[in-house]
Every structure is written in C-alpha cells, then in structure tokens.
Short mmCIF file of C-alpha atoms in Angstrom, two decimals:
data_model
loop_
_atom_site.label_atom_id
_atom_site.label_comp_id
_atom_site.label_asym_id
_atom_site.label_seq_id
_atom_site.Cartn_x
_atom_site.Cartn_y
_atom_site.Cartn_z
CA MET G 1130 130.53 146.55 221.75
CA LYS G 1131 130.05 150.35 221.60
CA TYR G 1132 133.01 150.87 223.89
CA LEU G 1133 135.17 148.55 221.85
CA LEU G 1134 134.30 150.40 218.63
CA SER G 1135 134.93 153.78 220.30
CA LEU G 1136 138.28 152.59 221.57
CA PHE G 1137 139.19 151.32 218.10
CA ALA G 1138 138.20 154.66 216.53
CA ILE G 1139 140.32 156.63 219.02
CA VAL G 1140 143.34 154.38 218.46
CA ALA G 1141 142.93 154.73 214.69
CA LEU G 1142 142.78 158.54 214.93
CA PHE G 1143 145.90 158.75 217.07
CA SER G 1144 147.81 156.34 214.86
CA CYS G 1145 146.97 158.45 211.78
CA GLN G 1146 148.25 161.59 213.46
CA SER G 1147 151.45 159.95 214.63
CA GLN G 1148 152.15 158.77 211.08
CA LYS G 1149 152.49 162.38 209.87
CA MET G 1150 156.23 162.70 209.75
CA GLN G 1151 158.02 165.86 210.63
CA SER G 1152 159.98 167.27 207.73
CA LYS G 1153 163.70 166.65 207.92
CA TYR G 1154 164.16 170.11 206.39
CA SER G 1155 163.78 173.05 208.75
CA THR G 1156 164.43 175.63 205.99
CA ILE G 1157 164.80 175.29 202.23
CA GLU G 1158 166.22 178.32 200.47
CA TYR G 1159 166.92 178.77 196.79
CA GLU G 1160 168.47 181.88 195.28
CA ALA G 1161 168.95 182.63 191.60
CA GLY G 1162 171.50 185.29 190.69
CA ALA G 1163 171.91 187.64 187.75
CA CYS G 1164 173.45 187.06 184.33
CA PHE G 1165 174.16 189.39 181.40
CA GLY G 1166 170.61 188.91 180.16
CA SER G 1167 167.11 188.38 181.49
CA CYS G 1168 167.77 185.61 184.02
CA PRO G 1169 165.24 185.75 186.86
CA ILE G 1170 166.78 187.17 190.03
CA PHE G 1171 165.04 186.00 193.19
CA LYS G 1172 165.30 184.25 196.54
CA MET G 1173 162.70 181.77 197.79
CA THR G 1174 162.55 180.51 201.38
CA ILE G 1175 160.28 177.59 202.29
CA ASN G 1176 159.52 176.45 205.84
CA PRO G 1177 158.39 172.97 206.95
CA ASP G 1178 154.84 174.30 207.53
CA ARG G 1179 154.90 175.07 203.75
CA THR G 1180 154.84 178.84 204.26
CA ALA G 1181 157.11 180.53 201.75
CA VAL G 1182 158.55 183.94 200.97
CA LEU G 1183 159.60 185.01 197.49
CA GLU G 1184 161.90 188.02 197.23
CA ALA G 1185 161.64 188.90 193.53
CA GLU G 1186 164.18 191.32 192.11
CA HIS G 1187 163.90 191.36 188.29
CA PHE G 1188 162.70 189.24 185.32
CA ASN G 1189 160.45 186.97 187.39
CA PHE G 1190 157.10 187.94 185.92
CA SER G 1191 157.97 189.95 182.81
CA GLN G 1192 158.01 188.59 179.29
CA GLY G 1193 161.01 189.32 177.12
CA PHE G 1194 164.15 191.26 177.86
CA SER G 1195 164.60 194.95 178.34
CA LYS G 1196 167.70 196.64 179.74
CA GLY G 1197 165.30 199.14 181.27
CA GLU G 1198 164.11 196.41 183.62
CA PHE G 1199 167.12 197.11 185.85
CA ASP G 1200 166.03 200.74 186.19
CA LYS G 1201 162.68 199.66 187.61
CA PRO G 1202 162.28 198.99 191.32
CA ARG G 1203 162.48 195.40 192.48
CA GLU G 1204 159.36 193.36 191.79
CA GLY G 1205 158.58 192.86 195.47
CA THR G 1206 158.25 190.45 198.34
CA PHE G 1207 155.53 187.82 198.14
CA LYS G 1208 154.25 185.11 200.46
CA THR G 1209 152.22 181.94 200.06
CA THR G 1210 151.61 178.51 201.48
CA ILE G 1211 153.04 175.95 199.09
CA LYS G 1212 150.46 173.39 198.02
CA GLU G 1213 150.93 170.18 200.02
CA GLU G 1214 151.36 168.09 196.87
CA ASP G 1215 154.09 170.43 195.60
CA TYR G 1216 155.87 170.45 198.96
CA LYS G 1217 155.93 166.65 198.91
CA LYS G 1218 157.37 166.73 195.38
CA LEU G 1219 160.02 169.21 196.48
CA THR G 1220 161.10 167.15 199.48
CA ALA G 1221 161.17 164.04 197.29
CA LEU G 1222 163.42 165.91 194.82
CA LEU G 1223 165.72 166.93 197.65
CA ASP G 1224 165.74 163.42 199.09
CA GLY G 1225 166.71 162.12 195.65
CA LEU G 1226 169.58 164.61 195.52
CA ASN G 1227 171.00 163.24 198.77
CA VAL G 1228 171.70 166.87 199.62
CA LYS G 1229 174.29 166.25 202.35
CA THR G 1230 176.62 164.55 199.85
CA LEU G 1231 176.51 167.30 197.20
CA ASN G 1232 179.62 169.34 196.44
CA GLU G 1233 179.69 172.82 197.94
CA LYS G 1234 180.57 174.36 194.55
CA TYR G 1235 179.76 173.47 190.96
CA GLY G 1236 180.70 175.16 187.70
CA THR G 1237 183.72 177.04 186.43
CA ARG G 1238 183.81 180.72 185.72
CA ASN G 1239 185.35 180.40 182.25
CA ILE G 1240 182.21 182.01 180.83
CA THR G 1241 181.35 185.31 182.48
CA ASP G 1242 177.64 185.72 181.74
CA LEU G 1243 176.05 182.71 183.45
CA PRO G 1244 173.81 182.96 186.52
CA THR G 1245 174.74 181.46 189.86
CA SER G 1246 172.27 179.55 191.98
CA TYR G 1247 172.48 178.94 195.69
CA LEU G 1248 170.72 176.07 197.44
CA ARG G 1249 170.78 176.43 201.23
CA ILE G 1250 169.24 173.69 203.32
CA LYS G 1251 168.90 173.64 207.09
CA PHE G 1252 168.03 170.23 208.46
CA SER G 1253 165.92 169.45 211.51
CA ASP G 1254 168.94 167.75 213.09
CA GLY G 1255 170.74 171.12 213.24
CA THR G 1256 173.08 170.55 210.29
CA ASP G 1257 173.04 172.53 207.08
CA LYS G 1258 174.26 172.33 203.50
CA ASN G 1259 175.07 175.18 201.11
CA VAL G 1260 175.55 174.56 197.40
CA GLU G 1261 176.78 177.24 194.97
CA ASP G 1262 176.31 176.41 191.30
CA TYR G 1263 177.73 178.74 188.66
CA GLY G 1264 175.84 178.09 185.43
CA LYS G 1265 173.10 176.03 187.15
CA ARG G 1266 174.35 172.72 185.72
CA GLY G 1267 175.91 171.00 188.73
CA THR G 1268 174.12 167.70 188.25
CA GLU G 1269 171.07 166.55 186.33
CA LYS G 1270 169.06 166.23 189.55
CA LEU G 1271 170.13 169.70 190.71
CA THR G 1272 168.99 171.14 187.38
CA ALA G 1273 165.59 169.49 187.92
CA ALA G 1274 165.38 171.00 191.41
CA TYR G 1275 166.20 174.47 190.06
CA LYS G 1276 163.42 174.13 187.47
CA PHE G 1277 161.02 173.08 190.22
CA PHE G 1278 161.80 176.26 192.19
CA GLU G 1279 161.36 178.35 189.04
CA ASP G 1280 157.98 176.69 188.43
CA LEU G 1281 156.84 177.39 192.01
CA LYS G 1282 156.91 181.11 191.16
CA HIS G 1283 154.16 180.50 188.61
CA ASN G 1284 152.06 177.62 189.96
CA GLN G 1285 151.39 178.95 193.48
CA LYS G 1286 149.17 181.84 194.55
CA TRP G 1287 151.64 184.47 195.71
CA GLU G 1288 150.38 187.48 197.67
CA LYS G 1289 152.44 190.65 197.46
CA VAL G 1290 153.40 191.98 200.89
CA GLN G 1291 155.94 194.67 199.88
#
C-alpha cells in the first residue's frame, strides 16, 4: 500500500508540473511615444519568465506638467519581476486581442500632438507582430492593453538599475 501511495504521489507531482504551460509569447514589448504635453515616454519589455525592464524617459513618475521636464535627464532604467497574477492578466488581454490578426497601423496623423504607441510581440513559434497606433485608440481592446501597461509602471516594485 505504501508503494502504491508513493507511486500515486510521484505521478501527481509530475502531472502538475507538466500542466504548467509555456508562454506563447517569447517577448512582449510596449513603447509609448511623446506628445506635445506630458504623455509618459517609456519602453517596457517583458519576458516569459516575467522579468521586465522599464526604460523610462519622461513623465512616468512626476505629477503635473512642466516644460522643464525635458531638460532633466531621463528617469532611468528599472527592472522587476512582474507578479504572476498580473502576467496572467496581461497574457489573457493579449490572447483576447488575437494579436496576430491586428492591423500593423492604426490612427491618422490629422492631429499632430497625439502620442504613438508600439506593441511588439515575439511569439514562441518564431513569428512576430508589430502594431503602431497613432493616438492610442486602435481598438477598444488595444486601449485596455495600453492602460494595463501604464498601470504596471505603478503596481509593480521596480528597482532602478541606471
């Protein structure tokens, strides 16, 4: 009976480990560009092991707008490990976007002061998708994804490395 229980425990452990799925995303990158105001300027890169790098330029952590902000040095480079729950939410958002079917470009440049966002996804199967969105209003689901990236700057524990 002991051997049977031991065998069952070992099988259960291995089956739990095999159920952990590999992420279909090998790299998730989001970049937010400048506008004629205080739009946050940054690039965030997230790996499937949840490690992330935030390259913050301007207006990411400051309150209010000051033209003098551009005279200051960039805010810095930060790293973290994205909380597992948040990584799952992010991948669910991306799954819901059906990223591979998105247009490569959204927005028209009729208005000259809107920010541009870039969503760059590398998939585990070797393919990739790049989406450029002038005005950050490509689709409702894209807008939700952009907000999620913006929120990650504030709800994770970022450590400054440069």
